[in-house]
mmCIF file with all atom_site columns, C-alpha atoms and ligand atoms in Angstrom:
data_model
loop_
_atom_site.group_PDB
_atom_site.id
_atom_site.type_symbol
_atom_site.label_atom_id
_atom_site.label_alt_id
_atom_site.label_comp_id
_atom_site.label_asym_id
_atom_site.label_entity_id
_atom_site.label_seq_id
_atom_site.pdbx_PDB_ins_code
_atom_site.Cartn_x
_atom_site.Cartn_y
_atom_site.Cartn_z
_atom_site.occupancy
_atom_site.B_iso_or_equiv
_atom_site.pdbx_formal_charge
_atom_site.auth_seq_id
_atom_site.auth_comp_id
_atom_site.auth_asym_id
_atom_site.auth_atom_id
_atom_site.pdbx_PDB_model_num
ATOM   1   C  CA  . ILE A 1 1   ? 37.003 -9.259  -96.974  1.00 0.00 ? 169 ILE A CA  1
ATOM   2   C  CA  . GLU A 1 2   ? 39.966 -9.898  -99.013  1.00 0.00 ? 170 GLU A CA  1
ATOM   3   C  CA  . LYS A 1 3   ? 42.249 -13.100 -98.386  1.00 0.00 ? 171 LYS A CA  1
ATOM   4   C  CA  . THR A 1 4   ? 46.126 -13.364 -99.083  1.00 0.00 ? 172 THR A CA  1
ATOM   5   C  CA  . LEU A 1 5   ? 48.799 -16.034 -98.805  1.00 0.00 ? 173 LEU A CA  1
ATOM   6   C  CA  . SER A 1 6   ? 52.149 -14.856 -96.969  1.00 0.00 ? 174 SER A CA  1
ATOM   7   C  CA  . ILE A 1 7   ? 54.899 -16.819 -96.116  1.00 0.00 ? 175 ILE A CA  1
ATOM   8   C  CA  . VAL A 1 8   ? 57.694 -15.903 -93.995  1.00 0.00 ? 176 VAL A CA  1
ATOM   9   C  CA  . LYS A 1 9   ? 60.791 -17.807 -95.825  1.00 0.00 ? 177 LYS A CA  1
ATOM   10  C  CA  . PRO A 1 10  ? 63.720 -19.552 -94.326  1.00 0.00 ? 178 PRO A CA  1
ATOM   11  C  CA  . ASP A 1 11  ? 65.981 -16.680 -93.955  1.00 0.00 ? 179 ASP A CA  1
ATOM   12  C  CA  . ALA A 1 12  ? 63.593 -14.539 -91.483  1.00 0.00 ? 180 ALA A CA  1
ATOM   13  C  CA  . VAL A 1 13  ? 62.658 -17.816 -89.460  1.00 0.00 ? 181 VAL A CA  1
ATOM   14  C  CA  . ASP A 1 14  ? 66.719 -18.369 -89.300  1.00 0.00 ? 182 ASP A CA  1
ATOM   15  C  CA  . ARG A 1 15  ? 67.014 -14.556 -87.778  1.00 0.00 ? 183 ARG A CA  1
ATOM   16  C  CA  . ASN A 1 16  ? 64.361 -15.062 -85.319  1.00 0.00 ? 184 ASN A CA  1
ATOM   17  C  CA  . LEU A 1 17  ? 62.227 -12.693 -87.244  1.00 0.00 ? 185 LEU A CA  1
ATOM   18  C  CA  . ILE A 1 18  ? 59.023 -13.717 -87.082  1.00 0.00 ? 186 ILE A CA  1
ATOM   19  C  CA  . GLY A 1 19  ? 57.751 -11.922 -84.193  1.00 0.00 ? 187 GLY A CA  1
ATOM   20  C  CA  . ALA A 1 20  ? 58.747 -8.820  -86.088  1.00 0.00 ? 188 ALA A CA  1
ATOM   21  C  CA  . ILE A 1 21  ? 57.360 -9.496  -89.395  1.00 0.00 ? 189 ILE A CA  1
ATOM   22  C  CA  . TYR A 1 22  ? 53.858 -10.890 -87.649  1.00 0.00 ? 190 TYR A CA  1
ATOM   23  C  CA  . GLN A 1 23  ? 54.027 -7.162  -85.664  1.00 0.00 ? 191 GLN A CA  1
ATOM   24  C  CA  . ARG A 1 24  ? 53.912 -5.581  -89.275  1.00 0.00 ? 192 ARG A CA  1
ATOM   25  C  CA  . PHE A 1 25  ? 50.934 -7.262  -90.432  1.00 0.00 ? 193 PHE A CA  1
ATOM   26  C  CA  . GLU A 1 26  ? 48.920 -6.536  -87.611  1.00 0.00 ? 194 GLU A CA  1
ATOM   27  C  CA  . ASN A 1 27  ? 50.070 -2.922  -87.664  1.00 0.00 ? 195 ASN A CA  1
ATOM   28  C  CA  . ALA A 1 28  ? 48.595 -2.577  -91.300  1.00 0.00 ? 196 ALA A CA  1
ATOM   29  C  CA  . ASP A 1 29  ? 45.502 -3.907  -90.108  1.00 0.00 ? 197 ASP A CA  1
ATOM   30  C  CA  . LEU A 1 30  ? 46.110 -7.800  -91.988  1.00 0.00 ? 198 LEU A CA  1
ATOM   31  C  CA  . LYS A 1 31  ? 44.631 -10.263 -89.888  1.00 0.00 ? 199 LYS A CA  1
ATOM   32  C  CA  . ILE A 1 32  ? 46.222 -13.792 -89.422  1.00 0.00 ? 200 ILE A CA  1
ATOM   33  C  CA  . VAL A 1 33  ? 43.203 -16.215 -89.794  1.00 0.00 ? 201 VAL A CA  1
ATOM   34  C  CA  . ALA A 1 34  ? 45.393 -19.304 -90.473  1.00 0.00 ? 202 ALA A CA  1
ATOM   35  C  CA  . ALA A 1 35  ? 48.671 -20.162 -89.484  1.00 0.00 ? 203 ALA A CA  1
ATOM   36  C  CA  . LYS A 1 36  ? 51.180 -22.952 -89.518  1.00 0.00 ? 204 LYS A CA  1
ATOM   37  C  CA  . MET A 1 37  ? 55.238 -23.845 -89.658  1.00 0.00 ? 205 MET A CA  1
ATOM   38  C  CA  . ILE A 1 38  ? 56.050 -26.419 -92.373  1.00 0.00 ? 206 ILE A CA  1
ATOM   39  C  CA  . HIS A 1 39  ? 59.139 -27.525 -93.758  1.00 0.00 ? 207 HIS A CA  1
ATOM   40  C  CA  . MET A 1 40  ? 58.712 -28.158 -97.619  1.00 0.00 ? 208 MET A CA  1
ATOM   41  C  CA  . ASN A 1 41  ? 60.158 -30.544 -99.660  1.00 0.00 ? 209 ASN A CA  1
ATOM   42  C  CA  . ALA A 1 42  ? 61.026 -30.125 -103.155 1.00 0.00 ? 210 ALA A CA  1
ATOM   43  C  CA  . GLU A 1 43  ? 57.773 -31.483 -104.603 1.00 0.00 ? 211 GLU A CA  1
ATOM   44  C  CA  . LYS A 1 44  ? 55.770 -28.809 -102.359 1.00 0.00 ? 212 LYS A CA  1
ATOM   45  C  CA  . ALA A 1 45  ? 58.056 -25.717 -103.453 1.00 0.00 ? 213 ALA A CA  1
ATOM   46  C  CA  . GLN A 1 46  ? 58.189 -26.929 -107.000 1.00 0.00 ? 214 GLN A CA  1
ATOM   47  C  CA  . GLY A 1 47  ? 54.145 -27.188 -107.355 1.00 0.00 ? 215 GLY A CA  1
ATOM   48  C  CA  . PHE A 1 48  ? 54.119 -23.704 -105.033 1.00 0.00 ? 216 PHE A CA  1
ATOM   49  C  CA  . TYR A 1 49  ? 56.008 -21.861 -107.308 1.00 0.00 ? 217 TYR A CA  1
ATOM   50  C  CA  . ALA A 1 50  ? 54.959 -23.861 -110.973 1.00 0.00 ? 218 ALA A CA  1
ATOM   51  C  CA  . GLU A 1 51  ? 54.909 -20.573 -112.626 1.00 0.00 ? 219 GLU A CA  1
ATOM   52  C  CA  . HIS A 1 52  ? 58.466 -19.848 -112.370 1.00 0.00 ? 220 HIS A CA  1
ATOM   53  C  CA  . GLU A 1 53  ? 59.686 -23.183 -113.999 1.00 0.00 ? 221 GLU A CA  1
ATOM   54  C  CA  . GLY A 1 54  ? 61.972 -23.150 -116.433 1.00 0.00 ? 222 GLY A CA  1
ATOM   55  C  CA  . LYS A 1 55  ? 63.265 -19.770 -115.085 1.00 0.00 ? 223 LYS A CA  1
ATOM   56  C  CA  . PRO A 1 56  ? 67.155 -19.788 -114.320 1.00 0.00 ? 224 PRO A CA  1
ATOM   57  C  CA  . PHE A 1 57  ? 66.622 -18.559 -110.977 1.00 0.00 ? 225 PHE A CA  1
ATOM   58  C  CA  . PHE A 1 58  ? 63.749 -21.698 -110.516 1.00 0.00 ? 226 PHE A CA  1
ATOM   59  C  CA  . ALA A 1 59  ? 66.232 -24.649 -108.997 1.00 0.00 ? 227 ALA A CA  1
ATOM   60  C  CA  . ASP A 1 60  ? 68.061 -22.091 -106.810 1.00 0.00 ? 228 ASP A CA  1
ATOM   61  C  CA  . LEU A 1 61  ? 64.583 -21.098 -105.375 1.00 0.00 ? 229 LEU A CA  1
ATOM   62  C  CA  . VAL A 1 62  ? 63.344 -24.305 -104.545 1.00 0.00 ? 230 VAL A CA  1
ATOM   63  C  CA  . GLU A 1 63  ? 66.691 -25.238 -102.912 1.00 0.00 ? 231 GLU A CA  1
ATOM   64  C  CA  . PHE A 1 64  ? 66.209 -21.917 -100.446 1.00 0.00 ? 232 PHE A CA  1
ATOM   65  C  CA  . MET A 1 65  ? 62.825 -22.343 -100.079 1.00 0.00 ? 233 MET A CA  1
ATOM   66  C  CA  . THR A 1 66  ? 63.372 -26.271 -98.747  1.00 0.00 ? 234 THR A CA  1
ATOM   67  C  CA  . SER A 1 67  ? 66.559 -25.041 -96.584  1.00 0.00 ? 235 SER A CA  1
ATOM   68  C  CA  . GLY A 1 68  ? 64.426 -24.940 -93.422  1.00 0.00 ? 236 GLY A CA  1
ATOM   69  C  CA  . PRO A 1 69  ? 61.120 -24.270 -92.208  1.00 0.00 ? 237 PRO A CA  1
ATOM   70  C  CA  . VAL A 1 70  ? 58.861 -21.628 -92.994  1.00 0.00 ? 238 VAL A CA  1
ATOM   71  C  CA  . MET A 1 71  ? 55.971 -19.997 -91.795  1.00 0.00 ? 239 MET A CA  1
ATOM   72  C  CA  . VAL A 1 72  ? 52.571 -19.713 -93.917  1.00 0.00 ? 240 VAL A CA  1
ATOM   73  C  CA  . GLN A 1 73  ? 49.537 -18.054 -93.369  1.00 0.00 ? 241 GLN A CA  1
ATOM   74  C  CA  . VAL A 1 74  ? 46.603 -16.504 -94.226  1.00 0.00 ? 242 VAL A CA  1
ATOM   75  C  CA  . LEU A 1 75  ? 45.907 -12.694 -94.013  1.00 0.00 ? 243 LEU A CA  1
ATOM   76  C  CA  . GLU A 1 76  ? 42.436 -11.130 -94.539  1.00 0.00 ? 244 GLU A CA  1
ATOM   77  C  CA  . GLY A 1 77  ? 41.955 -7.495  -94.702  1.00 0.00 ? 245 GLY A CA  1
ATOM   78  C  CA  . GLU A 1 78  ? 40.523 -4.740  -97.076  1.00 0.00 ? 246 GLU A CA  1
ATOM   79  C  CA  . SER A 1 79  ? 42.300 -5.079  -100.416 1.00 0.00 ? 247 SER A CA  1
ATOM   80  C  CA  . SER A 1 80  ? 44.719 -7.521  -98.762  1.00 0.00 ? 248 SER A CA  1
ATOM   81  C  CA  . ILE A 1 81  ? 46.344 -8.607  -101.752 1.00 0.00 ? 249 ILE A CA  1
ATOM   82  C  CA  . THR A 1 82  ? 47.654 -5.324  -103.039 1.00 0.00 ? 250 THR A CA  1
ATOM   83  C  CA  . ARG A 1 83  ? 48.128 -3.755  -99.427  1.00 0.00 ? 251 ARG A CA  1
ATOM   84  C  CA  . TYR A 1 84  ? 50.623 -7.045  -98.416  1.00 0.00 ? 252 TYR A CA  1
ATOM   85  C  CA  . ARG A 1 85  ? 52.586 -6.259  -101.844 1.00 0.00 ? 253 ARG A CA  1
ATOM   86  C  CA  . GLU A 1 86  ? 52.675 -2.946  -100.446 1.00 0.00 ? 254 GLU A CA  1
ATOM   87  C  CA  . LEU A 1 87  ? 53.905 -3.769  -97.141  1.00 0.00 ? 255 LEU A CA  1
ATOM   88  C  CA  . MET A 1 88  ? 56.410 -6.524  -98.311  1.00 0.00 ? 256 MET A CA  1
ATOM   89  C  CA  . GLY A 1 89  ? 58.145 -4.010  -100.793 1.00 0.00 ? 257 GLY A CA  1
ATOM   90  C  CA  . LYS A 1 90  ? 59.989 -4.838  -104.134 1.00 0.00 ? 258 LYS A CA  1
ATOM   91  C  CA  . THR A 1 91  ? 61.220 -8.609  -104.730 1.00 0.00 ? 259 THR A CA  1
ATOM   92  C  CA  . ASN A 1 92  ? 64.597 -7.151  -104.814 1.00 0.00 ? 260 ASN A CA  1
ATOM   93  C  CA  . PRO A 1 93  ? 65.584 -5.551  -101.233 1.00 0.00 ? 261 PRO A CA  1
ATOM   94  C  CA  . GLU A 1 94  ? 67.680 -2.838  -102.932 1.00 0.00 ? 262 GLU A CA  1
ATOM   95  C  CA  . ASP A 1 95  ? 64.768 -1.829  -105.003 1.00 0.00 ? 263 ASP A CA  1
ATOM   96  C  CA  . ALA A 1 96  ? 62.531 -1.729  -101.820 1.00 0.00 ? 264 ALA A CA  1
ATOM   97  C  CA  . ALA A 1 97  ? 61.139 1.542   -100.253 1.00 0.00 ? 265 ALA A CA  1
ATOM   98  C  CA  . CYS A 1 98  ? 62.195 2.271   -96.708  1.00 0.00 ? 266 CYS A CA  1
ATOM   99  C  CA  . GLY A 1 99  ? 60.065 1.131   -94.031  1.00 0.00 ? 267 GLY A CA  1
ATOM   100 C  CA  . THR A 1 100 ? 58.739 -2.075  -96.068  1.00 0.00 ? 268 THR A CA  1
ATOM   101 C  CA  . ILE A 1 101 ? 59.740 -5.784  -95.054  1.00 0.00 ? 269 ILE A CA  1
ATOM   102 C  CA  . ARG A 1 102 ? 61.971 -6.258  -97.761  1.00 0.00 ? 270 ARG A CA  1
ATOM   103 C  CA  . SER A 1 103 ? 63.541 -3.251  -97.357  1.00 0.00 ? 271 SER A CA  1
ATOM   104 C  CA  . ASP A 1 104 ? 64.309 -3.688  -93.429  1.00 0.00 ? 272 ASP A CA  1
ATOM   105 C  CA  . PHE A 1 105 ? 64.492 -7.324  -93.296  1.00 0.00 ? 273 PHE A CA  1
ATOM   106 C  CA  . ALA A 1 106 ? 65.777 -9.061  -96.612  1.00 0.00 ? 274 ALA A CA  1
ATOM   107 C  CA  . LEU A 1 107 ? 69.568 -10.013 -97.223  1.00 0.00 ? 275 LEU A CA  1
ATOM   108 C  CA  . SER A 1 108 ? 69.334 -10.304 -101.217 1.00 0.00 ? 276 SER A CA  1
ATOM   109 C  CA  . LEU A 1 109 ? 66.858 -10.772 -104.072 1.00 0.00 ? 277 LEU A CA  1
ATOM   110 C  CA  . ARG A 1 110 ? 66.997 -14.532 -103.145 1.00 0.00 ? 278 ARG A CA  1
ATOM   111 C  CA  . HIS A 1 111 ? 66.455 -14.307 -99.969  1.00 0.00 ? 279 HIS A CA  1
ATOM   112 C  CA  . ASN A 1 112 ? 63.897 -11.998 -99.200  1.00 0.00 ? 280 ASN A CA  1
ATOM   113 C  CA  . SER A 1 113 ? 62.164 -12.631 -96.477  1.00 0.00 ? 281 SER A CA  1
ATOM   114 C  CA  . VAL A 1 114 ? 58.583 -13.263 -97.541  1.00 0.00 ? 282 VAL A CA  1
ATOM   115 C  CA  . HIS A 1 115 ? 56.469 -14.101 -100.110 1.00 0.00 ? 283 HIS A CA  1
ATOM   116 C  CA  . GLY A 1 116 ? 52.869 -12.716 -100.790 1.00 0.00 ? 284 GLY A CA  1
ATOM   117 C  CA  . SER A 1 117 ? 50.427 -13.636 -103.727 1.00 0.00 ? 285 SER A CA  1
ATOM   118 C  CA  . ASP A 1 118 ? 50.291 -11.160 -106.363 1.00 0.00 ? 286 ASP A CA  1
ATOM   119 C  CA  . SER A 1 119 ? 46.392 -11.586 -107.564 1.00 0.00 ? 287 SER A CA  1
ATOM   120 C  CA  . PRO A 1 120 ? 43.217 -12.818 -106.752 1.00 0.00 ? 288 PRO A CA  1
ATOM   121 C  CA  . GLU A 1 121 ? 43.904 -15.954 -108.703 1.00 0.00 ? 289 GLU A CA  1
ATOM   122 C  CA  . SER A 1 122 ? 47.012 -16.702 -107.037 1.00 0.00 ? 290 SER A CA  1
ATOM   123 C  CA  . ALA A 1 123 ? 45.875 -16.157 -103.904 1.00 0.00 ? 291 ALA A CA  1
ATOM   124 C  CA  . ALA A 1 124 ? 43.071 -18.324 -104.004 1.00 0.00 ? 292 ALA A CA  1
ATOM   125 C  CA  . ARG A 1 125 ? 45.549 -20.993 -105.395 1.00 0.00 ? 293 ARG A CA  1
ATOM   126 C  CA  . GLU A 1 126 ? 47.778 -20.632 -102.530 1.00 0.00 ? 294 GLU A CA  1
ATOM   127 C  CA  . VAL A 1 127 ? 46.009 -20.258 -100.162 1.00 0.00 ? 295 VAL A CA  1
ATOM   128 C  CA  . ALA A 1 128 ? 44.165 -23.765 -100.869 1.00 0.00 ? 296 ALA A CA  1
ATOM   129 C  CA  . TYR A 1 129 ? 47.442 -25.047 -101.653 1.00 0.00 ? 297 TYR A CA  1
ATOM   130 C  CA  . PHE A 1 130 ? 48.432 -24.893 -97.813  1.00 0.00 ? 298 PHE A CA  1
ATOM   131 C  CA  . PHE A 1 131 ? 45.141 -24.800 -96.107  1.00 0.00 ? 299 PHE A CA  1
ATOM   132 C  CA  . ALA A 1 132 ? 41.849 -26.621 -95.661  1.00 0.00 ? 300 ALA A CA  1
ATOM   133 C  CA  . ASP A 1 133 ? 38.899 -24.829 -95.336  1.00 0.00 ? 301 ASP A CA  1
ATOM   134 C  CA  . ASP A 1 134 ? 38.352 -25.676 -91.610  1.00 0.00 ? 302 ASP A CA  1
ATOM   135 C  CA  . GLU A 1 135 ? 41.957 -24.312 -91.098  1.00 0.00 ? 303 GLU A CA  1
ATOM   136 C  CA  . ILE A 1 136 ? 40.909 -20.768 -92.000  1.00 0.00 ? 304 ILE A CA  1
ATOM   137 C  CA  . PHE A 1 137 ? 39.218 -18.370 -89.195  1.00 0.00 ? 305 PHE A CA  1
HETATM 138 P  P1  . ATP B 2 .   ? 57.478 -14.273 -103.889 1.00 0.00 ? 580 ATP B P1  1
HETATM 139 O  O1  . ATP B 2 .   ? 56.752 -14.868 -105.322 1.00 0.00 ? 580 ATP B O1  1
HETATM 140 O  O2  . ATP B 2 .   ? 58.411 -14.818 -103.274 1.00 0.00 ? 580 ATP B O2  1
HETATM 141 O  O3  . ATP B 2 .   ? 56.264 -13.077 -102.969 1.00 0.00 ? 580 ATP B O3  1
HETATM 142 P  P2  . ATP B 2 .   ? 57.559 -11.871 -105.827 1.00 0.00 ? 580 ATP B P2  1
HETATM 143 O  O4  . ATP B 2 .   ? 56.311 -12.306 -106.413 1.00 0.00 ? 580 ATP B O4  1
HETATM 144 O  O5  . ATP B 2 .   ? 58.274 -10.412 -105.492 1.00 0.00 ? 580 ATP B O5  1
HETATM 145 O  O6  . ATP B 2 .   ? 58.080 -12.674 -104.947 1.00 0.00 ? 580 ATP B O6  1
HETATM 146 P  P3  . ATP B 2 .   ? 58.628 -13.464 -108.154 1.00 0.00 ? 580 ATP B P3  1
HETATM 147 O  O7  . ATP B 2 .   ? 58.530 -12.640 -109.519 1.00 0.00 ? 580 ATP B O7  1
HETATM 148 O  O8  . ATP B 2 .   ? 57.174 -13.827 -107.990 1.00 0.00 ? 580 ATP B O8  1
HETATM 149 O  O9  . ATP B 2 .   ? 58.775 -12.539 -107.204 1.00 0.00 ? 580 ATP B O9  1
HETATM 150 O  O10 . ATP B 2 .   ? 59.967 -14.365 -107.877 1.00 0.00 ? 580 ATP B O10 1
HETATM 151 C  C1  . ATP B 2 .   ? 59.437 -14.925 -106.920 1.00 0.00 ? 580 ATP B C1  1
HETATM 152 C  C2  . ATP B 2 .   ? 60.832 -15.626 -106.093 1.00 0.00 ? 580 ATP B C2  1
HETATM 153 O  O11 . ATP B 2 .   ? 61.954 -15.854 -107.137 1.00 0.00 ? 580 ATP B O11 1
HETATM 154 C  C3  . ATP B 2 .   ? 61.457 -14.218 -105.479 1.00 0.00 ? 580 ATP B C3  1
HETATM 155 O  O12 . ATP B 2 .   ? 61.326 -13.605 -104.272 1.00 0.00 ? 580 ATP B O12 1
HETATM 156 C  C4  . ATP B 2 .   ? 62.681 -14.188 -105.682 1.00 0.00 ? 580 ATP B C4  1
HETATM 157 O  O13 . ATP B 2 .   ? 63.472 -14.760 -104.291 1.00 0.00 ? 580 ATP B O13 1
HETATM 158 C  C5  . ATP B 2 .   ? 63.232 -15.121 -106.236 1.00 0.00 ? 580 ATP B C5  1
HETATM 159 N  N1  . ATP B 2 .   ? 63.467 -14.619 -107.736 1.00 0.00 ? 580 ATP B N1  1
HETATM 160 C  C6  . ATP B 2 .   ? 62.847 -13.775 -108.745 1.00 0.00 ? 580 ATP B C6  1
HETATM 161 N  N2  . ATP B 2 .   ? 63.709 -13.467 -109.738 1.00 0.00 ? 580 ATP B N2  1
HETATM 162 C  C7  . ATP B 2 .   ? 64.772 -13.591 -109.674 1.00 0.00 ? 580 ATP B C7  1
HETATM 163 C  C8  . ATP B 2 .   ? 66.230 -13.512 -110.359 1.00 0.00 ? 580 ATP B C8  1
HETATM 164 N  N3  . ATP B 2 .   ? 66.171 -12.704 -111.257 1.00 0.00 ? 580 ATP B N3  1
HETATM 165 N  N4  . ATP B 2 .   ? 67.447 -14.030 -109.623 1.00 0.00 ? 580 ATP B N4  1
HETATM 166 C  C9  . ATP B 2 .   ? 66.700 -14.603 -108.485 1.00 0.00 ? 580 ATP B C9  1
HETATM 167 N  N5  . ATP B 2 .   ? 65.625 -14.923 -107.938 1.00 0.00 ? 580 ATP B N5  1
HETATM 168 C  C10 . ATP B 2 .   ? 65.215 -14.552 -108.395 1.00 0.00 ? 580 ATP B C10 1
HETATM 169 MG MG1 . MG  B 3 .   ? 55.570 -14.117 -106.648 1.00 0.00 ? 581 MG  B MG1 1
#
């Protein structure tokens, strides 16, 4: 079964939305098989978002992702990568379909409440970036 890496971002943790967002995962049959709360430093966030290094929004993205604690989790399910991306909605909440997590909870393009891996390759890298094999159940 496919695994994907999910982050509940600082804006959502700050607004007490962890439970509401976890409910969306479980309602969609995306099983939480690993989870932890962490507060990333700049090095950790830069490494996570290495694909965006050099882009104009990179510094602000890293600043936001290090601004407070996040929940990081591994979600498992049939076609979990694409199904979770659909559940999140488009990156900019103004473009996100009704009923998606970003449409319902995100504040802005930057403060968009959740992250999800965008391919099998990124999912493998991102899961391993946060979790050891024996932390995934
Ligand atoms: P994520 O990787 O966080 O799941 P995503 O895959 O939908 O989001 P990416 O293109 O990977 O979007 O961008 C990573 C994050 O960088 C976005 O979630 C958003 O917060 C921020 N971002 C992307 N594009 C812009 C932009 N043009 N201006 C400001 N912030 C941006
Ligand atoms: Mg992305």
